[in-house]
Structures are given as C-alpha cells and as structure tokens.
Amino acid sequence: MDNNDTEAPPVLDGCDQPKAQEEEPEQEWPYLDVHRHLRYWKMCIRAPLPHVYLSNESNRLALAYFIVNSVTLLTPPPSERTPETPEPLISREDKKLMRKWVLHHQHPTGGFCGTSSLVFPLRDYDTYNFDTKTSDEPDHAGLANITSTLFALQLLALLADEEDEAAAENVFEGVNRVGTLRWLKSLQREDGSFGEALSDLPDHGRFIAGGYDMRYCYIATAIRWILRGDVKEGSLGWVEDFDTEALARYILNSQTYDRGFAGNSQDEAHAGYAYCAIAALTLLDRPLTSTTSPHHKSPLLHSSIRDLPGLIHWLASRPFVYLEPPPPSSSQDPETYIYQEDDLDDPNFLLPPTPSDLLCLLDSLQKEEGKQVNVAFNGRTNKVADTCYFWWVGGALANLGHLDELVDREAARRFLLEKMQHRIGGFGKSPGSPPDLYHSFFGLAVLGLLDHKGERGKVRAFDAGLAVPRET
C-alpha cells in the first residue's frame, strides 16, 4: 500500500489482532491526521529510538527538542481544551521530571552539553570542587556547546507548566544565566562570527572551535534574546553584551552573488543559512514583549541587507511545481517497488520563468490536467523537494513579512500532507521516505507557520524567529 493511501491501517495489539482505532472526524483529504502523529510521537517518547539514532548520543537535547516541540504543537493550550480532549501526552509530572533532566546537562561554568555524560570530562574531575560546586579552574573550556544550550533553553520553556502561572514565570529557574551569557560572549570571534564551543589544544592554548557556520550566529542571537532581558548596566545580574554590530556586519557580508546567504559570500547560497541570517538579524532588535504577537518588522533587517529585493527573489525561486516520479519499469512490481535514493536525484520539478509566474503556471497546469497541482520547496538551485526546506524558506519569508504573498499556501500544504505525511504518523524527508524526528518536527512547524484553516485547533501557531509555539 502506498505511504499516502488515505485508508487508515488497522492498529494491532500484542497478539496481532486488530483493535478499535480512534478515528479523525470525517474530513476532506488531505488533512493532518493528529491521532496518527500523536501515536508516532508517543512511540518516540516511550520506546527506545531506532538504532539509526545511536550516532546522536551526544545530541540528546536536540532529539528531545524535536519530540517535545512536536508534542506541544499538537497539544491544545489549557484554555482551548474540552472534555473530549485527550489527556496531554506529556503530563505535568512528566514535565517536572524532564526539566530536571535538561538541567542535568548544564555545565558548571555556563552553557549546556549535548548529553549529561559530557558535563564532566575525565580530566575535569581533578579540578572540580563538589562541595562548592565550582571549579578550581573556572576558565576551563569544558564541553558545553552553543547548539545544545539553545535546545536546553527552548526545552525548559516548552516544559513549563501551562496550568500554573507562577511556574511559567520561573521557566529558567536553575539556569546559570550570568555564566551562560559570559560563556556565550567568549564564543564570538574578532570578525563577529560565532563558534560552537571552546576547546583546549595541548601546548597551543584555547581556541574557538566549530568552524564558520551561520547557524551558530542565529543560535547566539536566540540565546541572547532569551536570557539577556532588560537588565541595565550596574544592576545585579548585568553582563557585558557581545558585539552585536560586529555580528550584524558578518551576517550582512555573507550575502552571495545570487543574493542568497551562505557561511560566507563565496559559498553556495542555502535556504537554511538564509533563514539563520534573516532570523538572527530579526532577533537582534526584536522587542522582548513580542513572544505572542506576529513577527515584528525589524528595522535592522529591512534597512541593512545589501540587496533585499534580490534576497526575496532568491527565496521566492525555491518553490516549484512538483512532478510525480516515473512509474516503475515493467520488471518492477508497482505495488512493492520502493524508490531508491538515486531516484530522488532525478529532476522532479517544473520551474516557472520567474517566481512571479509560479501562480500562473499552477493555474494553467490545473486547467490543462484537470487536477490539483502540488508545490514543493528546495533549499538550493536545482535540488529536489525536501520537507525541511519548506521550513527554511517559509520561515525566512515569514520573518521578512512576505510569506502570504509569495507562497501558494493551499498548494504547498497539499503537497506536505499528501506526499510527505506518512501513514504511521510523522513526515519523511521526501515523498515515500519513512518518518524521522527532524523532518516530522519541521512538517508540523510549517503547518503552524501557515496557520491554515484546516489545521486551526489542531496545530498551534508557530513563531518563525524562535522556532517554538507562539504561546511558549
């Protein structure tokens, strides 16, 4: 049976006997099958993850972020729950336990590690004072990294008890705020960019590790926005800020010849880097009170980018008309054939002459073929469809304030639900692919971003800058 078959499969118990399945109310296809998605995420929480995730042992906080964020997106806030609403997949007690688990990843001198086993490297046991919980070498590099630190802070916010207002005000209780902000500042290079972690090289001293990556720049601005607050110089808890002007210059100088963004101006433009660059500039001057409101119009973003119309044109060139793959050959059974990775590299798109012609192309194709046409997204020129690119492009356009006018929401939503939504729940990387945590999360994030009437009440509205539900 095809992954996108609309007939729901039977649910089997331990004896492989079909049992009653809670069905979605009758809806017009395609629609988001919330029950299947919740079952998928419940499996991710309650059961060991498949062996393919073993290589992510040092990225446990990232995996937890994808899972908890997705469950939150699918769980109505307390004010919208009814007697018919199922119990939340993550209970209030579970949230408390998970918050403690997250805090166990915090490094004593600031920042968070990807897994708790990295909090204390063996060589640091000799210098750590377990009575005072301080290190005799307070400037040691440690193994905290910038990505895990943001995931930890987002998780703490997502795991707040929404039914207890007092608890919501103490979301970051237990976080070494001052130490983390000082550690963050130490990750900035002279050119304004950020690295991933501090590292000690024997006989050569300390250096900023992690390469030059636009993702680290975005993460730095998100951590800063979350923790810095409005504490004034001279007040208790004030920490010297990192060089925001140098960071903005580094980002702005990374616009490429084709007007996208990359790690630097000489690399290939990529939608993921474009999102990170745009979101970082947005967060640098985002008001602290804008967590529940639509995306603000950033003065820095709209006045400083060298070629803003060119950037918008580049992003608007990422959507394309999705073409169905060729049918299996006569020697292959169409019922059992699974498309291989090589097949996914075959061209599966039809590009209009210019981005502005996409809607005209959609209209003409629908009239000629008499059926609905799907719109997919790629992240680089001449690449194929991918669920996560829908987020990188859509999120970038949302932060720029151009999502509504440049994306055919109906055609894009239809592609995501018809081609990427898997029959067991979750979303795959490409049509026919099995679901995974990364793409399953971004599929829901896109639906929260689109805020389509078909998903209202099913998926919470999503914040394109902070990558969490707006109520968080």
mmCIF file with all atom_site columns, C-alpha atoms in Angstrom, residues 315-388:
data_model
loop_
_atom_site.group_PDB
_atom_site.id
_atom_site.type_symbol
_atom_site.label_atom_id
_atom_site.label_alt_id
_atom_site.label_comp_id
_atom_site.label_asym_id
_atom_site.label_entity_id
_atom_site.label_seq_id
_atom_site.pdbx_PDB_ins_code
_atom_site.Cartn_x
_atom_site.Cartn_y
_atom_site.Cartn_z
_atom_site.occupancy
_atom_site.B_iso_or_equiv
_atom_site.pdbx_formal_charge
_atom_site.auth_seq_id
_atom_site.auth_comp_id
_atom_site.auth_asym_id
_atom_site.auth_atom_id
_atom_site.pdbx_PDB_model_num
ATOM 1  C CA . LEU A 1 315 ? 13.731 32.783 -1.697  1.00 0.00 ? 315 LEU A CA 1
ATOM 2  C CA . ALA A 1 316 ? 10.708 33.077 -3.998  1.00 0.00 ? 316 ALA A CA 1
ATOM 3  C CA . SER A 1 317 ? 12.580 30.932 -6.532  1.00 0.00 ? 317 SER A CA 1
ATOM 4  C CA . ARG A 1 318 ? 12.706 27.954 -4.154  1.00 0.00 ? 318 ARG A CA 1
ATOM 5  C CA . PRO A 1 319 ? 9.059  26.812 -4.592  1.00 0.00 ? 319 PRO A CA 1
ATOM 6  C CA . PHE A 1 320 ? 8.377  24.737 -7.708  1.00 0.00 ? 320 PHE A CA 1
ATOM 7  C CA . VAL A 1 321 ? 5.680  22.571 -9.247  1.00 0.00 ? 321 VAL A CA 1
ATOM 8  C CA . TYR A 1 322 ? 6.238  19.014 -8.043  1.00 0.00 ? 322 TYR A CA 1
ATOM 9  C CA . LEU A 1 323 ? 6.215  16.310 -10.720 1.00 0.00 ? 323 LEU A CA 1
ATOM 10 C CA . GLU A 1 324 ? 5.322  12.731 -9.879  1.00 0.00 ? 324 GLU A CA 1
ATOM 11 C CA . PRO A 1 325 ? 8.225  10.267 -10.264 1.00 0.00 ? 325 PRO A CA 1
ATOM 12 C CA . PRO A 1 326 ? 8.128  7.992  -13.327 1.00 0.00 ? 326 PRO A CA 1
ATOM 13 C CA . PRO A 1 327 ? 6.273  4.718  -12.822 1.00 0.00 ? 327 PRO A CA 1
ATOM 14 C CA . PRO A 1 328 ? 8.293  1.531  -12.141 1.00 0.00 ? 328 PRO A CA 1
ATOM 15 C CA . SER A 1 329 ? 9.553  -0.350 -15.169 1.00 0.00 ? 329 SER A CA 1
ATOM 16 C CA . SER A 1 330 ? 7.806  -3.467 -16.458 1.00 0.00 ? 330 SER A CA 1
ATOM 17 C CA . SER A 1 331 ? 10.195 -5.635 -14.443 1.00 0.00 ? 331 SER A CA 1
ATOM 18 C CA . GLN A 1 332 ? 9.248  -3.947 -11.143 1.00 0.00 ? 332 GLN A CA 1
ATOM 19 C CA . ASP A 1 333 ? 6.084  -4.600 -9.174  1.00 0.00 ? 333 ASP A CA 1
ATOM 20 C CA . PRO A 1 334 ? 4.340  -1.221 -8.770  1.00 0.00 ? 334 PRO A CA 1
ATOM 21 C CA . GLU A 1 335 ? 2.749  -2.418 -5.511  1.00 0.00 ? 335 GLU A CA 1
ATOM 22 C CA . THR A 1 336 ? 6.036  -3.254 -3.778  1.00 0.00 ? 336 THR A CA 1
ATOM 23 C CA . TYR A 1 337 ? 8.650  -1.105 -5.509  1.00 0.00 ? 337 TYR A CA 1
ATOM 24 C CA . ILE A 1 338 ? 10.359 1.373  -3.165  1.00 0.00 ? 338 ILE A CA 1
ATOM 25 C CA . TYR A 1 339 ? 12.095 4.320  -4.767  1.00 0.00 ? 339 TYR A CA 1
ATOM 26 C CA . GLN A 1 340 ? 15.813 4.355  -4.112  1.00 0.00 ? 340 GLN A CA 1
ATOM 27 C CA . GLU A 1 341 ? 17.973 7.335  -3.160  1.00 0.00 ? 341 GLU A CA 1
ATOM 28 C CA . ASP A 1 342 ? 19.220 7.555  -6.753  1.00 0.00 ? 342 ASP A CA 1
ATOM 29 C CA . ASP A 1 343 ? 15.644 8.049  -7.920  1.00 0.00 ? 343 ASP A CA 1
ATOM 30 C CA . LEU A 1 344 ? 15.315 11.049 -5.640  1.00 0.00 ? 344 LEU A CA 1
ATOM 31 C CA . ASP A 1 345 ? 18.104 12.821 -7.505  1.00 0.00 ? 345 ASP A CA 1
ATOM 32 C CA . ASP A 1 346 ? 16.153 12.687 -10.756 1.00 0.00 ? 346 ASP A CA 1
ATOM 33 C CA . PRO A 1 347 ? 14.554 16.012 -11.693 1.00 0.00 ? 347 PRO A CA 1
ATOM 34 C CA . ASN A 1 348 ? 11.100 16.191 -10.150 1.00 0.00 ? 348 ASN A CA 1
ATOM 35 C CA . PHE A 1 349 ? 10.302 19.835 -10.584 1.00 0.00 ? 349 PHE A CA 1
ATOM 36 C CA . LEU A 1 350 ? 8.966  22.314 -13.089 1.00 0.00 ? 350 LEU A CA 1
ATOM 37 C CA . LEU A 1 351 ? 10.212 25.867 -12.668 1.00 0.00 ? 351 LEU A CA 1
ATOM 38 C CA . PRO A 1 352 ? 8.401  28.943 -13.973 1.00 0.00 ? 352 PRO A CA 1
ATOM 39 C CA . PRO A 1 353 ? 10.424 31.533 -15.954 1.00 0.00 ? 353 PRO A CA 1
ATOM 40 C CA . THR A 1 354 ? 10.335 33.844 -12.918 1.00 0.00 ? 354 THR A CA 1
ATOM 41 C CA . PRO A 1 355 ? 8.991  33.427 -9.371  1.00 0.00 ? 355 PRO A CA 1
ATOM 42 C CA . SER A 1 356 ? 6.108  35.769 -10.158 1.00 0.00 ? 356 SER A CA 1
ATOM 43 C CA . ASP A 1 357 ? 4.947  33.383 -12.895 1.00 0.00 ? 357 ASP A CA 1
ATOM 44 C CA . LEU A 1 358 ? 4.500  30.450 -10.491 1.00 0.00 ? 358 LEU A CA 1
ATOM 45 C CA . LEU A 1 359 ? 0.839  31.153 -9.751  1.00 0.00 ? 359 LEU A CA 1
ATOM 46 C CA . CYS A 1 360 ? 0.094  31.483 -13.478 1.00 0.00 ? 360 CYS A CA 1
ATOM 47 C CA . LEU A 1 361 ? 1.887  28.193 -14.129 1.00 0.00 ? 361 LEU A CA 1
ATOM 48 C CA . LEU A 1 362 ? -0.137 26.476 -11.390 1.00 0.00 ? 362 LEU A CA 1
ATOM 49 C CA . ASP A 1 363 ? -3.381 27.798 -12.815 1.00 0.00 ? 363 ASP A CA 1
ATOM 50 C CA . SER A 1 364 ? -2.567 26.713 -16.375 1.00 0.00 ? 364 SER A CA 1
ATOM 51 C CA . LEU A 1 365 ? -1.463 23.219 -15.309 1.00 0.00 ? 365 LEU A CA 1
ATOM 52 C CA . GLN A 1 366 ? -4.584 22.705 -13.235 1.00 0.00 ? 366 GLN A CA 1
ATOM 53 C CA . LYS A 1 367 ? -6.744 23.713 -16.185 1.00 0.00 ? 367 LYS A CA 1
ATOM 54 C CA . GLU A 1 368 ? -4.821 21.506 -18.640 1.00 0.00 ? 368 GLU A CA 1
ATOM 55 C CA . GLU A 1 369 ? -4.637 18.417 -16.432 1.00 0.00 ? 369 GLU A CA 1
ATOM 56 C CA . GLY A 1 370 ? -7.910 18.892 -14.601 1.00 0.00 ? 370 GLY A CA 1
ATOM 57 C CA . LYS A 1 371 ? -6.412 18.156 -11.174 1.00 0.00 ? 371 LYS A CA 1
ATOM 58 C CA . GLN A 1 372 ? -4.768 19.892 -8.267  1.00 0.00 ? 372 GLN A CA 1
ATOM 59 C CA . VAL A 1 373 ? -1.045 20.628 -8.604  1.00 0.00 ? 373 VAL A CA 1
ATOM 60 C CA . ASN A 1 374 ? 1.413  20.407 -5.708  1.00 0.00 ? 374 ASN A CA 1
ATOM 61 C CA . VAL A 1 375 ? 4.050  22.981 -4.806  1.00 0.00 ? 375 VAL A CA 1
ATOM 62 C CA . ALA A 1 376 ? 7.265  21.753 -3.164  1.00 0.00 ? 376 ALA A CA 1
ATOM 63 C CA . PHE A 1 377 ? 10.407 23.535 -1.967  1.00 0.00 ? 377 PHE A CA 1
ATOM 64 C CA . ASN A 1 378 ? 14.123 23.051 -2.408  1.00 0.00 ? 378 ASN A CA 1
ATOM 65 C CA . GLY A 1 379 ? 16.931 24.711 -0.476  1.00 0.00 ? 379 GLY A CA 1
ATOM 66 C CA . ARG A 1 380 ? 19.445 25.212 -3.272  1.00 0.00 ? 380 ARG A CA 1
ATOM 67 C CA . THR A 1 381 ? 19.316 25.671 -7.022  1.00 0.00 ? 381 THR A CA 1
ATOM 68 C CA . ASN A 1 382 ? 18.350 22.519 -8.960  1.00 0.00 ? 382 ASN A CA 1
ATOM 69 C CA . LYS A 1 383 ? 17.746 20.413 -5.834  1.00 0.00 ? 383 LYS A CA 1
ATOM 70 C CA . VAL A 1 384 ? 14.734 18.175 -5.244  1.00 0.00 ? 384 VAL A CA 1
ATOM 71 C CA . ALA A 1 385 ? 11.883 18.501 -2.742  1.00 0.00 ? 385 ALA A CA 1
ATOM 72 C CA . ASP A 1 386 ? 12.580 18.185 0.979   1.00 0.00 ? 386 ASP A CA 1
ATOM 73 C CA . THR A 1 387 ? 10.268 18.755 3.965   1.00 0.00 ? 387 THR A CA 1
ATOM 74 C CA . CYS A 1 388 ? 12.809 20.748 5.973   1.00 0.00 ? 388 CYS A CA 1
#
